[in-house]
Short mmCIF file of C-alpha atoms in Angstrom, two decimals:
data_model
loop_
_atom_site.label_atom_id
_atom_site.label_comp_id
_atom_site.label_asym_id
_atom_site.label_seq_id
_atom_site.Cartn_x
_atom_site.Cartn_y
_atom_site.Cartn_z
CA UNK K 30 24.46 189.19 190.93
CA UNK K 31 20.85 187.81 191.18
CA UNK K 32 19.35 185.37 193.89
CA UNK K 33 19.85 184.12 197.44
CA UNK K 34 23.08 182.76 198.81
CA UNK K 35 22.32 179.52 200.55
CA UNK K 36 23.65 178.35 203.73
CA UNK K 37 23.74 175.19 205.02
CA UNK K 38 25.44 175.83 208.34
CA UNK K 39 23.05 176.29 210.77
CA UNK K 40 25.05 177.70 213.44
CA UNK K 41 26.54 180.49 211.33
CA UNK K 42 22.30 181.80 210.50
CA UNK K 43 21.60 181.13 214.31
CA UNK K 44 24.08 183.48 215.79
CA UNK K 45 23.23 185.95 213.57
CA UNK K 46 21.27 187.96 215.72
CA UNK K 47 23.47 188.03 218.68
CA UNK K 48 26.35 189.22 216.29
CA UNK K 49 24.83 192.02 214.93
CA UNK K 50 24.28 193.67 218.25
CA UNK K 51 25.87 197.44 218.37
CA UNK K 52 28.65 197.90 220.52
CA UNK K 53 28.45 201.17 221.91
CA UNK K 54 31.68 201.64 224.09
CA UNK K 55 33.96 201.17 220.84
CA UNK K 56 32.07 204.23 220.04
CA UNK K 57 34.63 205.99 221.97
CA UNK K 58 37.72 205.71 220.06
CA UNK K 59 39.78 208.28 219.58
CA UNK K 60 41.27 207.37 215.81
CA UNK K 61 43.83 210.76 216.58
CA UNK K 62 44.77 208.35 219.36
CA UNK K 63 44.56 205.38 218.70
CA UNK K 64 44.05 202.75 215.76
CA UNK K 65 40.94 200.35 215.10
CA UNK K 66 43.15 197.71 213.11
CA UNK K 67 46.56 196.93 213.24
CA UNK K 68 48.35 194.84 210.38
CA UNK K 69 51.85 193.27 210.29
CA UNK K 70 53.24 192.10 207.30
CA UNK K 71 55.47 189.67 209.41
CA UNK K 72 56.94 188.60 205.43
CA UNK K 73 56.81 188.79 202.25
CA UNK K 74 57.65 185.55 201.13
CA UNK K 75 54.63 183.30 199.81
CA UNK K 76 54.28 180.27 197.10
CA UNK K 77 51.73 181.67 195.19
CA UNK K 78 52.11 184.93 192.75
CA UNK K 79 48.35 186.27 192.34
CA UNK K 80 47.86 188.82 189.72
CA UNK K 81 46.57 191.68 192.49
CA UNK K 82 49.00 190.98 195.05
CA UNK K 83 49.62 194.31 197.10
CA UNK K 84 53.00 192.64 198.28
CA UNK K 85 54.27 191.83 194.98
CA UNK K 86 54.99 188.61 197.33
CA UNK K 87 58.42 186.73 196.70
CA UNK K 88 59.13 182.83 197.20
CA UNK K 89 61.90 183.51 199.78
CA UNK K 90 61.97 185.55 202.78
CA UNK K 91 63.72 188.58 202.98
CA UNK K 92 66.69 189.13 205.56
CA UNK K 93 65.82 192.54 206.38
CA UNK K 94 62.59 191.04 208.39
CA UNK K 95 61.99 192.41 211.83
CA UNK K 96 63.44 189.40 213.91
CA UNK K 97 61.32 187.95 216.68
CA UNK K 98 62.53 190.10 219.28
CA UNK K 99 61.78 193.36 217.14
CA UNK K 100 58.47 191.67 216.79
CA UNK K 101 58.03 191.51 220.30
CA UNK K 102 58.46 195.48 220.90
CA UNK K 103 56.68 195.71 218.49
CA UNK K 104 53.30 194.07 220.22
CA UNK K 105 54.46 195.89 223.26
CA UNK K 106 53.95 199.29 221.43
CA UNK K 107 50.49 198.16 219.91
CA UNK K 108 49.53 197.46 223.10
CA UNK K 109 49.93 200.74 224.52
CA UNK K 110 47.33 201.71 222.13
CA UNK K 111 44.66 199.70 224.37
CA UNK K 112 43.47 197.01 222.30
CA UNK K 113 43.12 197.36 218.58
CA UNK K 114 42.60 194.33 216.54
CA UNK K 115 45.97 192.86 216.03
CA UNK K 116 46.25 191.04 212.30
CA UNK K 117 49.30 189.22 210.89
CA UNK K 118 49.47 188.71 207.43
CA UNK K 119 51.93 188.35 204.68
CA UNK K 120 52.86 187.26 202.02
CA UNK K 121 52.54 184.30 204.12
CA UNK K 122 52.97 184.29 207.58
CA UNK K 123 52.74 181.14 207.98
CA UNK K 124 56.17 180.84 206.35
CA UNK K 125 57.92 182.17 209.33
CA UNK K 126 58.94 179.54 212.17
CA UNK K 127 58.33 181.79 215.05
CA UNK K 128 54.88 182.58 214.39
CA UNK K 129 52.94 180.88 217.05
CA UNK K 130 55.30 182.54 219.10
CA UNK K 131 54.22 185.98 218.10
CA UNK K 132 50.59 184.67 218.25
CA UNK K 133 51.22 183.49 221.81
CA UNK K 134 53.27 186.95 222.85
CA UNK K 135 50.11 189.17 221.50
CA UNK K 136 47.50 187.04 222.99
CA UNK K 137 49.31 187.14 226.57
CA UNK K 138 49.47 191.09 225.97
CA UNK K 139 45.41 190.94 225.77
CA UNK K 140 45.50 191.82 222.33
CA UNK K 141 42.36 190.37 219.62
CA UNK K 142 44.42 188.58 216.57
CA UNK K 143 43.62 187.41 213.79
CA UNK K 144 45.46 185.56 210.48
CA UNK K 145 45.47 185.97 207.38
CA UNK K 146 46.96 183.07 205.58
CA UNK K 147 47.42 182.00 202.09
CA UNK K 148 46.37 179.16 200.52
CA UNK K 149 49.21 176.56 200.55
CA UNK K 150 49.53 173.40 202.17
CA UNK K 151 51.04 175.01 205.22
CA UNK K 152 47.30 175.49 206.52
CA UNK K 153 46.18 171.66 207.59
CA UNK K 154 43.87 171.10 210.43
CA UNK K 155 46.54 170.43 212.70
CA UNK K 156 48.83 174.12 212.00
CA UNK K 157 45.03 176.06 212.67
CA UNK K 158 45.12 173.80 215.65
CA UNK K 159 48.31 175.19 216.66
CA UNK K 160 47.37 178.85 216.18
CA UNK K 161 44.39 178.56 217.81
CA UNK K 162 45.98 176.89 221.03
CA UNK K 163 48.97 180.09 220.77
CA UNK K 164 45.81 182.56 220.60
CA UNK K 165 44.20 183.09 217.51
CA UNK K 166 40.64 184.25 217.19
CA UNK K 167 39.48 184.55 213.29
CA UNK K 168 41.37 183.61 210.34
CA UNK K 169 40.93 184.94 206.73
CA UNK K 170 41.30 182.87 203.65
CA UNK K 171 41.43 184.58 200.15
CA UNK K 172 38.73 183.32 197.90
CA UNK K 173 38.38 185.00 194.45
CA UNK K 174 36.72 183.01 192.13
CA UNK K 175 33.74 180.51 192.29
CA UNK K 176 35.06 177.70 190.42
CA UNK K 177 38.52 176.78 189.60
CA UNK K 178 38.90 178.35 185.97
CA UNK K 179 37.87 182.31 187.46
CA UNK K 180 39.92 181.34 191.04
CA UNK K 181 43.48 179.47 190.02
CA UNK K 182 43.65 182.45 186.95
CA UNK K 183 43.52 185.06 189.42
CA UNK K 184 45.89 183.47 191.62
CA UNK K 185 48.21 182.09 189.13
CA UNK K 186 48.22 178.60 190.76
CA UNK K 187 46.80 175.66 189.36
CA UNK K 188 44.77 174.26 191.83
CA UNK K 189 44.56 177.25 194.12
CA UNK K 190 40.59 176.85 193.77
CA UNK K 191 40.80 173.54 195.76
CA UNK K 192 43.08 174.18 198.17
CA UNK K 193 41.11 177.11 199.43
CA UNK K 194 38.40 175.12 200.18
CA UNK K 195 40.59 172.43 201.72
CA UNK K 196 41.79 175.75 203.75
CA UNK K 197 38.38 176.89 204.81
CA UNK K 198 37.37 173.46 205.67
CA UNK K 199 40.65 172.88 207.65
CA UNK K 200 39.71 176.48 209.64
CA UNK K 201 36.40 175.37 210.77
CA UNK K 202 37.25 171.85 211.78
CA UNK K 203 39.70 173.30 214.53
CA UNK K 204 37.13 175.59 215.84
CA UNK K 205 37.97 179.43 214.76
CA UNK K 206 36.45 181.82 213.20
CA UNK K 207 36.02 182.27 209.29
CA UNK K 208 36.35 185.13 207.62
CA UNK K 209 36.51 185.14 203.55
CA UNK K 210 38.10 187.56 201.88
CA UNK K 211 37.16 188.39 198.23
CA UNK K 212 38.79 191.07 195.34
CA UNK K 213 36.01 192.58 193.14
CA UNK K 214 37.87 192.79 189.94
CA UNK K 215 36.71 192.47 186.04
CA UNK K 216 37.44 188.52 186.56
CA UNK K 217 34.99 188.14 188.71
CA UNK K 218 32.31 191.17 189.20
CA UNK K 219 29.35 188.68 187.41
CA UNK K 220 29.77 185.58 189.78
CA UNK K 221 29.44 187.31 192.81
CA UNK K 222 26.40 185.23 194.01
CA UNK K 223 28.14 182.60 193.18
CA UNK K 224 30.87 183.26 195.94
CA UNK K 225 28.22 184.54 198.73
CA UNK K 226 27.06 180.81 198.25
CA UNK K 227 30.21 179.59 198.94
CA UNK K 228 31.18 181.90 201.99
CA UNK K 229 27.36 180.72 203.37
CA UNK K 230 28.00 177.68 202.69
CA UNK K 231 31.45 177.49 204.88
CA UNK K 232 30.01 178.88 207.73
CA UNK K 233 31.89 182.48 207.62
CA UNK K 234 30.95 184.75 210.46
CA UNK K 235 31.86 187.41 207.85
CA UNK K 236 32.67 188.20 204.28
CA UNK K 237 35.12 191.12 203.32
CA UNK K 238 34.75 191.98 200.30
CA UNK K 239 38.18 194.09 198.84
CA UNK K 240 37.62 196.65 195.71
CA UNK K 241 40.61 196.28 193.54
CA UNK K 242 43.62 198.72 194.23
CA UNK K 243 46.10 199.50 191.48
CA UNK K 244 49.11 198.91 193.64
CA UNK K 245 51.56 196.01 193.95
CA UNK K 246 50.87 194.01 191.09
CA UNK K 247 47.42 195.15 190.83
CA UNK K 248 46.51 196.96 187.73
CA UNK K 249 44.16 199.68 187.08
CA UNK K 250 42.49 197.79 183.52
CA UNK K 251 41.39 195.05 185.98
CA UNK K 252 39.45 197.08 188.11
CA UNK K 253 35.70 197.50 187.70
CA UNK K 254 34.08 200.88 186.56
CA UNK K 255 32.82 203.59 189.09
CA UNK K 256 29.32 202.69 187.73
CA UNK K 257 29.83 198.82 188.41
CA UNK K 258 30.90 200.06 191.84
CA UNK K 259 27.98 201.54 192.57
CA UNK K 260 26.04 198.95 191.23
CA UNK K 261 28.00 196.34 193.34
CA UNK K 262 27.45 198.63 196.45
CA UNK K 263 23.79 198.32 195.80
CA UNK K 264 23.83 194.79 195.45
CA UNK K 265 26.09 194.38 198.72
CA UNK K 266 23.34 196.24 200.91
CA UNK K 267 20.36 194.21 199.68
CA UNK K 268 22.99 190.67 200.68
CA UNK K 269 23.74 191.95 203.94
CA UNK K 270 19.77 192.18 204.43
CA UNK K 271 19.27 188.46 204.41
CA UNK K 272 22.88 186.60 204.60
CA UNK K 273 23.98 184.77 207.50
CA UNK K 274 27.16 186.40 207.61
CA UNK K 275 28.40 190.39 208.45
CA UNK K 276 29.05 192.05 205.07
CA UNK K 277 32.19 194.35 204.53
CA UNK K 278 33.44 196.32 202.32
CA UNK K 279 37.23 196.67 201.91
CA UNK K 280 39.17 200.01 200.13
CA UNK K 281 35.74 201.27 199.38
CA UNK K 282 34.68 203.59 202.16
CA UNK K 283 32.02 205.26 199.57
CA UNK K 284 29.55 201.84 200.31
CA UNK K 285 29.23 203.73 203.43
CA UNK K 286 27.57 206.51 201.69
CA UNK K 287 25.23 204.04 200.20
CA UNK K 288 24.46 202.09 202.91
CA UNK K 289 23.68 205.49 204.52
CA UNK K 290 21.05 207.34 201.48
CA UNK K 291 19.70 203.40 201.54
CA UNK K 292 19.00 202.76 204.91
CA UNK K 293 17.55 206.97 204.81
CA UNK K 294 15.68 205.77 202.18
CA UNK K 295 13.74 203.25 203.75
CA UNK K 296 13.21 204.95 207.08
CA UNK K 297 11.29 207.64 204.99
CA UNK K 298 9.45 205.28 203.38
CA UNK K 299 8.33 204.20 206.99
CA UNK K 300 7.56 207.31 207.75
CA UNK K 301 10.40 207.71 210.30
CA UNK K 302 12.44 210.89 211.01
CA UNK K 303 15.64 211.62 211.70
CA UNK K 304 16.57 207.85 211.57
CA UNK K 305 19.48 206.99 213.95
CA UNK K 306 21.72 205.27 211.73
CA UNK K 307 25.08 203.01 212.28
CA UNK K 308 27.88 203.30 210.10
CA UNK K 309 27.88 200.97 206.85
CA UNK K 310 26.38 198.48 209.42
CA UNK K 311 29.04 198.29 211.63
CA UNK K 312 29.60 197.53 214.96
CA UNK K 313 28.28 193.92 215.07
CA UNK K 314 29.81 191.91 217.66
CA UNK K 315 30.86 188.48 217.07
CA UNK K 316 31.46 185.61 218.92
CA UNK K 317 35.44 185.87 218.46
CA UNK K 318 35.59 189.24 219.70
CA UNK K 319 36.93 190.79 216.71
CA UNK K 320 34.23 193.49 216.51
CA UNK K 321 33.80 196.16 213.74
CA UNK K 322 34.05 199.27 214.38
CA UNK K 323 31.11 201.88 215.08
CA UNK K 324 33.12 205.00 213.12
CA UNK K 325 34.64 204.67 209.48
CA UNK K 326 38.10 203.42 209.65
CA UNK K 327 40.05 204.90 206.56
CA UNK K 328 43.71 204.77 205.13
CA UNK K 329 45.77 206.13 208.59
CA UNK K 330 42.22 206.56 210.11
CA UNK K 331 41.71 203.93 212.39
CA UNK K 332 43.82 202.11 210.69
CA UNK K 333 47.66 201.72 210.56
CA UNK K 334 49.92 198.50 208.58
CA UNK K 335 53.72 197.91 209.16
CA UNK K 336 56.14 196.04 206.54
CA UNK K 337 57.68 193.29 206.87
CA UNK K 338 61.02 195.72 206.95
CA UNK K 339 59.26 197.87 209.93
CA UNK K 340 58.15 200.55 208.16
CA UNK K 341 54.36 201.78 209.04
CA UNK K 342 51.82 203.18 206.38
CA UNK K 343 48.56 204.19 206.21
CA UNK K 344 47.53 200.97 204.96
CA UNK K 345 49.25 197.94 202.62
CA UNK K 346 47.32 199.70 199.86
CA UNK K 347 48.38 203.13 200.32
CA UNK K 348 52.71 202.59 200.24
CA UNK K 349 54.25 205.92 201.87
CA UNK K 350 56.22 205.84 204.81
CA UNK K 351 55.32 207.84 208.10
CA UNK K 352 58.43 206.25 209.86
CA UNK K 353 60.26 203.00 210.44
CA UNK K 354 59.86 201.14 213.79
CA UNK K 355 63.49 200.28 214.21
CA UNK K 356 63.85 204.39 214.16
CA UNK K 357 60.89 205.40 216.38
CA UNK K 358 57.94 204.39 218.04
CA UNK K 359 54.74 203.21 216.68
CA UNK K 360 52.75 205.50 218.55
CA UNK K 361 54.94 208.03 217.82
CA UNK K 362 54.44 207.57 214.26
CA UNK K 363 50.86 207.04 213.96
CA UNK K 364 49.72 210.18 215.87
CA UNK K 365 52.71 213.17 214.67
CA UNK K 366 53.72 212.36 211.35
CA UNK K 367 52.79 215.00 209.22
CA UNK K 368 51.06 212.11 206.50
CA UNK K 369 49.06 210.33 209.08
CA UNK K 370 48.01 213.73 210.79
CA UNK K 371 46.69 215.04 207.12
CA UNK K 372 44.81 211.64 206.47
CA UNK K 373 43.02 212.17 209.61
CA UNK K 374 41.59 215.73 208.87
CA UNK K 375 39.12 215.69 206.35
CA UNK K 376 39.12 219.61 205.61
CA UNK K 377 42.47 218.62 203.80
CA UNK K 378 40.16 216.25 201.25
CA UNK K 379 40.29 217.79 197.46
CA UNK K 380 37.88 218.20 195.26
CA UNK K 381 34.15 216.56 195.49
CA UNK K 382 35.40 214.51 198.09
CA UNK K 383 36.31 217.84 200.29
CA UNK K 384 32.67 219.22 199.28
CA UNK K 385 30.85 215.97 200.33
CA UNK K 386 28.56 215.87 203.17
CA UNK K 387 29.94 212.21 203.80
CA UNK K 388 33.49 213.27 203.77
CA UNK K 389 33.50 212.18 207.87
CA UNK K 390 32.12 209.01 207.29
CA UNK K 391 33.59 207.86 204.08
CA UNK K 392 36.23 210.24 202.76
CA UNK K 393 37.18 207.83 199.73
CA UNK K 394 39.57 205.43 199.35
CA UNK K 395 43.11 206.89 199.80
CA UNK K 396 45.01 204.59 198.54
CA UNK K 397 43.02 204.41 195.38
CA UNK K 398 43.13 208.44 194.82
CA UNK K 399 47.17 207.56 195.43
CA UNK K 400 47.44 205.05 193.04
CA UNK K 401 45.18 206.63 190.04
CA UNK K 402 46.31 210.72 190.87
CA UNK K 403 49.36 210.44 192.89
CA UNK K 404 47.67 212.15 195.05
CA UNK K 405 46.41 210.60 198.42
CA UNK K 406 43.85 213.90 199.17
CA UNK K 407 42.38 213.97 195.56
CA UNK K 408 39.30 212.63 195.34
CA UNK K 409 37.85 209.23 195.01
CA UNK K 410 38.06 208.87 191.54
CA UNK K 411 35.85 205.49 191.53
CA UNK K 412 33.04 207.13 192.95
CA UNK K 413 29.95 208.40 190.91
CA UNK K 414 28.11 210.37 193.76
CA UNK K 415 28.47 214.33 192.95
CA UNK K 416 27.59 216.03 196.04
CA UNK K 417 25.69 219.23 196.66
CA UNK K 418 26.46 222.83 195.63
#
């Protein structure tokens, strides 16, 4: 994880600055209220069958799908949260027929969408044409490997490498937004240079970078250590110093805490007190409109994800059920059920992570405690920070 990622897209480096501008009015969000994020699994179905796949994806789509009119009250609900940012995914929604009109009905609603596509020969130029002319603003492309031998065995597709690129490429010739989306797993945790030079290279106005969750097909043996974590976290910060592209962090809300004692760090070493500090970096504003958020968004936090089926969880990662859609409303769901209520009060946190002085703004990954305890208020067990007596 040495050296510079290289960019050769100047426009990506020269908007830089104006992206990373703090937004102060999404400040005000009331995550009791309201989400950050929004994600629809619009279907499971998808050609490929990677080995990490939250989904556990199948070829065909399943006929217990919300139809398009259930997907329609749907965006009506999300709406009457204001306007969180609104992301379909999958499986692979581009396998469903009535997506750009879904994409159309959210956009006309005023909400911020985004796509997350996989890598199949569904995305051409001419399909991101499409969704960009129903309404999307960013879309995300799954790249976890930097050549084809560390990619296509992670994905389980022969030539899944390629037509990722083909992918990105096909994004940014229609004119949207790129965002890359990367899994740090054992495959992959000593190339990741490699891959910042490849989401430079393409232009990406930022680069989320996922921590392995042992759920779906994902499996605990192919995550990375809590020490490699931290190590990684490290690394991260010192990218997101000199890339031409936001950095992320995805099911790791303890690179907060890092970010945090780092950016502490260095203030002291300026001599500066009581440094005023945003979260993790956030709140950048981008071009698209599909800002981050100034607070940490966490599992049912700021953050809510509905199955293809209609039922809405904390997150994809994080698999229990605070109610179905076709049963009772969104909103409903997201502010009074009893899981999402306890996910949102941190004095309910267990062990180091209820002691922590970051609990607030990090409060570990949920979905990981979840998977590895079975136990979505123990603590992060991937994190090596012991807090304060």
């Amino acid at each position: 994880m040495s050296g510079h990622p290289t960019s050769t897209n100047d426009a990506a480096a020269r908007s830089l600055a104006e992206r990373r501008m703090h937004d102060t009015s999404m400040a005000q969000i009331d995550f009791d209220k309201a989400p950050f994020t929004v994600v629809w699994e619009i279907t499971r179905a998808c050609a490929l069958a990677c080995l990490h796949c939250r989904a556990e994806a199948q070829p065909k789509r399943d006929p217990r799908e919300l139809t398009t009119e259930e997907g329609f009250r749907l965006i009506d609900e999300i709406k009457e949260f204001g306007s969180p940012i609104f992301v379909l995914t999958g499986g692979d929604p581009m396998m469903r027929r009535d997506l750009p009109d879904l994409i159309r009905y959210s956009k006309e609603k005023g909400l911020r969408v985004a796509l997350a596509p996989s890598a199949t020969a569904l995305v051409t130029r001419k399909s991101m044409e499409m969704v960009k002319e129903a309404g999307i603003q960013r879309v995300s492309m799954s790249l976890d490997g930097h050549n084809a031998e560390v990619h296509d065995a992670f994905r389980q597709t022969p030539g899944s490498f390629k037509r990722t690129i083909g992918c990105l490429n096909a994004i940014s010739e229609a004119g949207l937004s790129v965002q890359v989306n990367s899994t740090v797993s054992r495959y992959n945790v000593n190339y990741l240079n490699e891959l910042a030079d490849i989401v430079a290279r393409h232009g990406a106005v930022q680069w989320s970078v996922f921590f392995l969750v042992p759920a779906g097909r994902g499996k605990a043996e192919d995550m990375i250590s809590a020490e490699q974590m931290e190590e990684v976290f490290n690394w991260l910060y010192d990218l997101s110093k000199r890339s031409p592209f936001d950095v992320k962090s995805t099911a790791a809300q303890h690179y907060r805490r890092v970010v945090i004692q780092r950016e502490r760090a260095a203030a002291e070493a300026r001599g500066e007190a009581n440094p005023q500090l945003a979260l993790a970096g956030a709140g950048y504003q981008f071009q698209d409109g599909l800002n981050r958020p100034t607070r940490g968004v966490n599992d049912g936090n700021g953050f809510c994800f509905i199955s293809h089926i209609g039922e809405v969880c904390p997150s994809g990662f994080l698999p229990l059920v605070g109610g179905n859609v076709r049963e009772r409303s969104l909103i409903d769901i997201y502010r009074n059920s009893q899981l999402f209520r306890d996910l949102r009060d941190p004095s309910k946190l267990k062990g180091k992570c209820g002691r922590c002085e970051f609990k607030v703004v990090c409060g570990g990954n949920r979905g990981r405690s979840y998977a590895v305890t079975g136990d979505y208020l123990a603590e992060e067990p991937y994190c090596v920070y012991q807090p304060p007596a």
